[in-house]
Coordinates of C-alpha atoms in Angstrom, one line a residue:
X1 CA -20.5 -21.4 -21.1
X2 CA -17.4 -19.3 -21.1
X3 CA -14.2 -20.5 -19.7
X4 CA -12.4 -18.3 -20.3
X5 CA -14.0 -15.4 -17.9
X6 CA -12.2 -14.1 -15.4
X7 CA -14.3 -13.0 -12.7
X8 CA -13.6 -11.1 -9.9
X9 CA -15.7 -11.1 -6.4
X10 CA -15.6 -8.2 -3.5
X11 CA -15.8 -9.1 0.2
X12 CA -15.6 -7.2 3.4
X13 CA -14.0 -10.1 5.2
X14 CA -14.0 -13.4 3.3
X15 CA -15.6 -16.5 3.2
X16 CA -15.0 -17.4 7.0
X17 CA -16.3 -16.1 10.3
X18 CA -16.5 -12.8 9.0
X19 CA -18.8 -13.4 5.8
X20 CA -21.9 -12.2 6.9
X21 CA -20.3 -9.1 7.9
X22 CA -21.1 -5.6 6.0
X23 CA -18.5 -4.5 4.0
X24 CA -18.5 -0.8 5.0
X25 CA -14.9 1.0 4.6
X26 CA -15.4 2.9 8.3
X27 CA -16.3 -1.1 10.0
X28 CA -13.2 -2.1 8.2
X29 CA -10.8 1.4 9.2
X30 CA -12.1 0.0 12.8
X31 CA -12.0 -4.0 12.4
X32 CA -8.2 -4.0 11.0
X33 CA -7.0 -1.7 13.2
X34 CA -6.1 1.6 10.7
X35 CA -8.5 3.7 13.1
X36 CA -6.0 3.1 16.3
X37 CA -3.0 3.9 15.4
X38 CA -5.2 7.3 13.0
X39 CA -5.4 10.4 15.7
X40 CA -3.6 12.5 18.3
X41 CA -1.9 10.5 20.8
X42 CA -4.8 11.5 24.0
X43 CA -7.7 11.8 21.2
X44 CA -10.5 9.5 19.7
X45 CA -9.4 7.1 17.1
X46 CA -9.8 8.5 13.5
X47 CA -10.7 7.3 10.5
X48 CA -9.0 8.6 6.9
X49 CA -10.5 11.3 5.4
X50 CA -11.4 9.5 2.6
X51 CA -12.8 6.1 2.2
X52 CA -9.1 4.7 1.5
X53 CA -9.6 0.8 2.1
X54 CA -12.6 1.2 -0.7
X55 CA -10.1 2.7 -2.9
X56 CA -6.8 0.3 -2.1
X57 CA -9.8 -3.1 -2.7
X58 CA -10.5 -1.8 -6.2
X59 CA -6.7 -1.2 -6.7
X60 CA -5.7 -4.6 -5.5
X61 CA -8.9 -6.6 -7.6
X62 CA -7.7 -4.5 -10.8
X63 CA -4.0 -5.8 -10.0
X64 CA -5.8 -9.5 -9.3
X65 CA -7.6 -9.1 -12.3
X66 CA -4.5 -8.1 -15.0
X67 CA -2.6 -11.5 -13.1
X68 CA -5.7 -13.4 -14.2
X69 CA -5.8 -12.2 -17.7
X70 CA -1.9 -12.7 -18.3
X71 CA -2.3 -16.0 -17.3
X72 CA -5.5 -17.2 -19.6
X73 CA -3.0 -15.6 -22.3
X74 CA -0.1 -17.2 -21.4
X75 CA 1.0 -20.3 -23.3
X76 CA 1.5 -22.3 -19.9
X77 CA -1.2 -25.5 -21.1
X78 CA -2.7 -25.2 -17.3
X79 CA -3.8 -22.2 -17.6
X80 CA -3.7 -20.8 -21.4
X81 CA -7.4 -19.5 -22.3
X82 CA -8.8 -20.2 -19.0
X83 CA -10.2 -17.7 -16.9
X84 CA -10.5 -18.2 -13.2
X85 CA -12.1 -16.5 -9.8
X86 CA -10.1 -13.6 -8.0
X87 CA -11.4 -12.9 -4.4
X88 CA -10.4 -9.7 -2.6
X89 CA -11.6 -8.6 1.0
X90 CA -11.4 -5.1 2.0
X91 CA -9.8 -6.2 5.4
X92 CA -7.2 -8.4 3.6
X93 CA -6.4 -4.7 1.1
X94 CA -6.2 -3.0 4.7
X95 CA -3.5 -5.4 6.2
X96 CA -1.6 -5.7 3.2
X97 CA -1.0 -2.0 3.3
X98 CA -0.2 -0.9 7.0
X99 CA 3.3 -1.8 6.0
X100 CA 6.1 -0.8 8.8
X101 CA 3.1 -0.5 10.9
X102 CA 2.1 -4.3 10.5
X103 CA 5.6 -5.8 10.2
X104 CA 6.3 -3.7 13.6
X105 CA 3.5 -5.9 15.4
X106 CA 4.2 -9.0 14.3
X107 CA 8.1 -8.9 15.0
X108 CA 7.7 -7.3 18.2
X109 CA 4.5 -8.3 19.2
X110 CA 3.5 -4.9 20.6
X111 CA 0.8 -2.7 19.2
X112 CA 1.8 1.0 17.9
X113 CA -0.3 4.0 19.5
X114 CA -1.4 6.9 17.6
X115 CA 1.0 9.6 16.8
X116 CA -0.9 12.4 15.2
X117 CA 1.1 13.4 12.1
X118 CA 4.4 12.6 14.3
X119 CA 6.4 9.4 12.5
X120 CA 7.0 6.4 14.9
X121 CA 10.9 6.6 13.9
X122 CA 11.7 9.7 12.0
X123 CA 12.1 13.3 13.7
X124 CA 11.2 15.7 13.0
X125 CA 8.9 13.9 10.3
X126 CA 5.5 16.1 11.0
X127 CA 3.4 19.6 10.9
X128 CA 4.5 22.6 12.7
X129 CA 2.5 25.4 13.2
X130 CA 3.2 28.9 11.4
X131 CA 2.6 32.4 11.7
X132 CA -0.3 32.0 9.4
X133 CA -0.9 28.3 8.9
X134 CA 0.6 24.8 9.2
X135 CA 3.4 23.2 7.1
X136 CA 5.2 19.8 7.0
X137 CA 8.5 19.0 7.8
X138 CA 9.7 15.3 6.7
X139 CA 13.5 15.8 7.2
X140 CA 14.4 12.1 6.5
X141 CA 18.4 12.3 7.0
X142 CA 20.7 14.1 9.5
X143 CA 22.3 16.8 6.8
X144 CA 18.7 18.1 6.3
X145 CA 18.0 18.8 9.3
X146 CA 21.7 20.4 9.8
X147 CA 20.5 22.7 7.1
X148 CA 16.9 23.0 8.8
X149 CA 18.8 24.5 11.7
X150 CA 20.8 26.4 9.8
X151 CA 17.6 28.4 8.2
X152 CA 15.8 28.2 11.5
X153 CA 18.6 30.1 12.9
X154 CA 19.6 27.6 15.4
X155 CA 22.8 25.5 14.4
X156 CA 23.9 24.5 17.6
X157 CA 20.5 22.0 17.3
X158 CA 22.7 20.6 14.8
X159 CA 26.0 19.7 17.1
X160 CA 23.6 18.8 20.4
X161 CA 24.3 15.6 20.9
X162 CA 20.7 15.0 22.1
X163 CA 19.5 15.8 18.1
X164 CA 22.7 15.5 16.3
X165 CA 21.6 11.9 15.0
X166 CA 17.8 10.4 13.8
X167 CA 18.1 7.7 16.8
X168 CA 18.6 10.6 19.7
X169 CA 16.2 12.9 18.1
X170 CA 13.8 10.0 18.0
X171 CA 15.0 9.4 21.7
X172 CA 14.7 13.0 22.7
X173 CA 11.4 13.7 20.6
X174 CA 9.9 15.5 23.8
X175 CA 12.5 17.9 24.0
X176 CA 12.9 18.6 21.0
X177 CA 9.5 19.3 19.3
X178 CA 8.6 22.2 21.3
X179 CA 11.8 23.7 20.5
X180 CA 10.7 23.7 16.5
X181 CA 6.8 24.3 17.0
X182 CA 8.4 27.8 19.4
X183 CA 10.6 28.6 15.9
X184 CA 8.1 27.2 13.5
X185 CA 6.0 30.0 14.4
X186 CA 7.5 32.7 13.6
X187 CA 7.7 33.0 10.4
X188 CA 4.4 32.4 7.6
X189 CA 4.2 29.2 5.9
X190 CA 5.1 30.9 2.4
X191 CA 8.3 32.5 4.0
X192 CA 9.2 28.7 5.6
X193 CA 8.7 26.4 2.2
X194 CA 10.9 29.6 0.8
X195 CA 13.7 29.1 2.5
X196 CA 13.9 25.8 3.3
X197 CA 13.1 24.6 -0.6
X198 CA 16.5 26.6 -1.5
X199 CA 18.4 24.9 1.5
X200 CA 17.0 21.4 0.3
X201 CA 14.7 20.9 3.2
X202 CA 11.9 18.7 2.6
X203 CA 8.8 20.7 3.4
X204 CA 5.5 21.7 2.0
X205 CA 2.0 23.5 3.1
X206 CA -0.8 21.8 4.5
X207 CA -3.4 22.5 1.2
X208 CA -6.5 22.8 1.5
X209 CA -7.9 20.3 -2.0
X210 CA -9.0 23.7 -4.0
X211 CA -5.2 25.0 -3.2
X212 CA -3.9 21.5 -4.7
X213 CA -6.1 21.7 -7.7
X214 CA -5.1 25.5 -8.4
X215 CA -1.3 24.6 -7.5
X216 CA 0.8 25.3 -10.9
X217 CA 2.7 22.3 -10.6
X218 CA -0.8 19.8 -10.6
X219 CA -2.3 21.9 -13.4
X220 CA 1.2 21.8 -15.9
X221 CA 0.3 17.7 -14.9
X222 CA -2.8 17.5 -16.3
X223 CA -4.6 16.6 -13.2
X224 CA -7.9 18.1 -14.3
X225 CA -9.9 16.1 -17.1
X226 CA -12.6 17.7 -18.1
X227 CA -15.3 15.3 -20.1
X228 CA -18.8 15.7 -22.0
X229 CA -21.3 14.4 -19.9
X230 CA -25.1 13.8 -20.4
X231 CA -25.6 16.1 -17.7
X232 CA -23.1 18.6 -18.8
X233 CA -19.3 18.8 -18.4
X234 CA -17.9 17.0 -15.7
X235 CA -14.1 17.5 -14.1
X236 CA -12.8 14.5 -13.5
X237 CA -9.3 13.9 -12.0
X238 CA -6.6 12.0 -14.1
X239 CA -4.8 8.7 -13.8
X240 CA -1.8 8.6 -12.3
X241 CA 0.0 6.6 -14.6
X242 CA 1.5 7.7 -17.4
X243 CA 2.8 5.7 -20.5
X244 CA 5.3 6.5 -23.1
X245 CA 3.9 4.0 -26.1
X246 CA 0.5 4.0 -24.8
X247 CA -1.1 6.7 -23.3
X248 CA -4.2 7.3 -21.0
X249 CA -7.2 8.1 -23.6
X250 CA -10.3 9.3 -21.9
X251 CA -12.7 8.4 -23.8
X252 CA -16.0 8.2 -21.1
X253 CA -16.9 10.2 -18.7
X254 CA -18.5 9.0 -15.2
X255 CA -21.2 6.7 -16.4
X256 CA -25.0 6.8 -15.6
X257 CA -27.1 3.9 -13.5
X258 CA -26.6 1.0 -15.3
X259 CA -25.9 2.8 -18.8
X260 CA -23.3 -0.1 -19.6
X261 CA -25.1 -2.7 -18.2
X262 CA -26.4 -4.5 -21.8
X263 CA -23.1 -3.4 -23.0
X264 CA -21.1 -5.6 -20.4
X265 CA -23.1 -8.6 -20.9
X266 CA -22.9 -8.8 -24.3
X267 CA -20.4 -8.1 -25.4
X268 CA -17.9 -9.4 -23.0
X269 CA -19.8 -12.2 -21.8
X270 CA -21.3 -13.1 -25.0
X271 CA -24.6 -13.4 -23.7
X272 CA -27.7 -13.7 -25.7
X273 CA -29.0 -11.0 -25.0
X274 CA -31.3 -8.0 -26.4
X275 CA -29.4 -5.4 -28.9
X276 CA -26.9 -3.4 -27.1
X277 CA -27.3 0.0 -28.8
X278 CA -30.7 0.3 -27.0
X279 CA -31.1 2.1 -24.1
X280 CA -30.9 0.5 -20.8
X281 CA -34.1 2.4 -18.4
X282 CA -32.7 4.1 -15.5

């Protein structure tokens, strides 16, 4: 009745073997392989903290859908005012994003192994222990980590031929962790970021999520978006994206069960259906 809908459909796994399958983020973590290579190298596999291949499905059918709609208005005669049917899996939105991880296995043929927070080819690229908490260190180039020795107090690490480079410190990892994680120590996690901020060294606490949300830098950003609910205000966090011409405008908060649901169907399907300023029961 309406060509020109674009329609977009959600799958754990697809339309082949795999279709009668739940589509549960955790089975998925598991299924495409996220959860081994997610963990300390001698501990349990582990999933994300957060239910990330949910998240990266709903990014990639938004991305599926705003193709779709730029080509029903496109002026091409195949496919101007036509709509069509996007189809995204959750293990397909997995794959796509293990990156270096996935291009790794399918050059070489061999299958990572979990790391922790270490970085398969970047040292030192990981958390260190301090005298009061953790930090991170991602030291992605061999003059940082010359000036990482240099505030650590150890320059020789610097001129050892074992560390001097990215390929022998990746080569020598073993001897060369313990060595940081002894210095790491002794100084807070404040007193580290201090220092090594000023010296250009990439490095930054490990927050706990009401430290990020308190952090100067994410309030002068505008993370926090606080909206008039039904149920009373309601902090939201705000969109990443930000456009010069035509900015972010947050209109609605989180919605209620089916609050939009008459809304949707009439007036973008152009259904004939009841009158859309009434209530829809909950």
């Amino acid at each position: 009745e309406n060509p020109g809908v674009v329609y977009c459909s959600i799958s754990g796994f697809g339309d082949a073997a795999g279709k009668d399958l739940p589509g549960y983020d955790l089975l998925v973590q598991a299924v495409g392989g996220l959860m081994s290579i997610t963990g300390e190298q001698d501990g349990e596999p582990m999933k994300v903290g957060v239910a990330l291949v949910d998240i990266l499905t709903g990014l990639n059918s938004v991305i599926g859908i705003q193709a779709a709609l730029r080509a029903r208005d496109s002026a091409d005669s195949l496919t101007a005012g036509r709509g069509q049917h996007v189809k995204v899996t959750l293990l397909g939105s997995l794959l796509s994003a293990l990156a270096n991880q996935a291009s790794s296995t399918l050059e070489t043929g061999v299958s990572p192994n979990r790391m922790g927070n270490a970085h398969p080819s970047i040292v030192p690229y990981q958390s260190f222990p301090t005298a009061d908490s953790d930090m991170i260190l991602a030291i992605g180039n061999d003059g940082q980590f010359a000036r990482f020795c240099q505030v650590a107090g150890h320059p020789q690490w610097a001129q050892d031929a074992r560390f001097a480079t990215n390929p022998q410190r990746v080569a020598h990892r073993s001897v060369l962790i313990p060595l940081l994680r002894q210095t790491t120590v002794m100084r807070t996690t404040a007193e580290w970021v201090s220092a090594l901020e000023q010296a250009d060294v990439p490095c930054g606490p490990v927050n706990r999520l009401d430290e990020v949300f308190a952090d100067p830098q994410v309030q002068a950003r505008g993370i926090q978006v606080d909206l008039p609910h039904p149920l009373g205000t309601v902090a939201t966090v705000a969109s990443p994206v930000r456009l010069s011409a035509t900015p972010v405008q947050y209109r609605r908060p989180p919605p209620l069960l089916g609050q939009h649901t008459q809304e949707v169907l009439h007036d973008w399907l152009q259904s004939p259906l009841a009158d859309p300023t009434e209530s829809t029961p909950l």
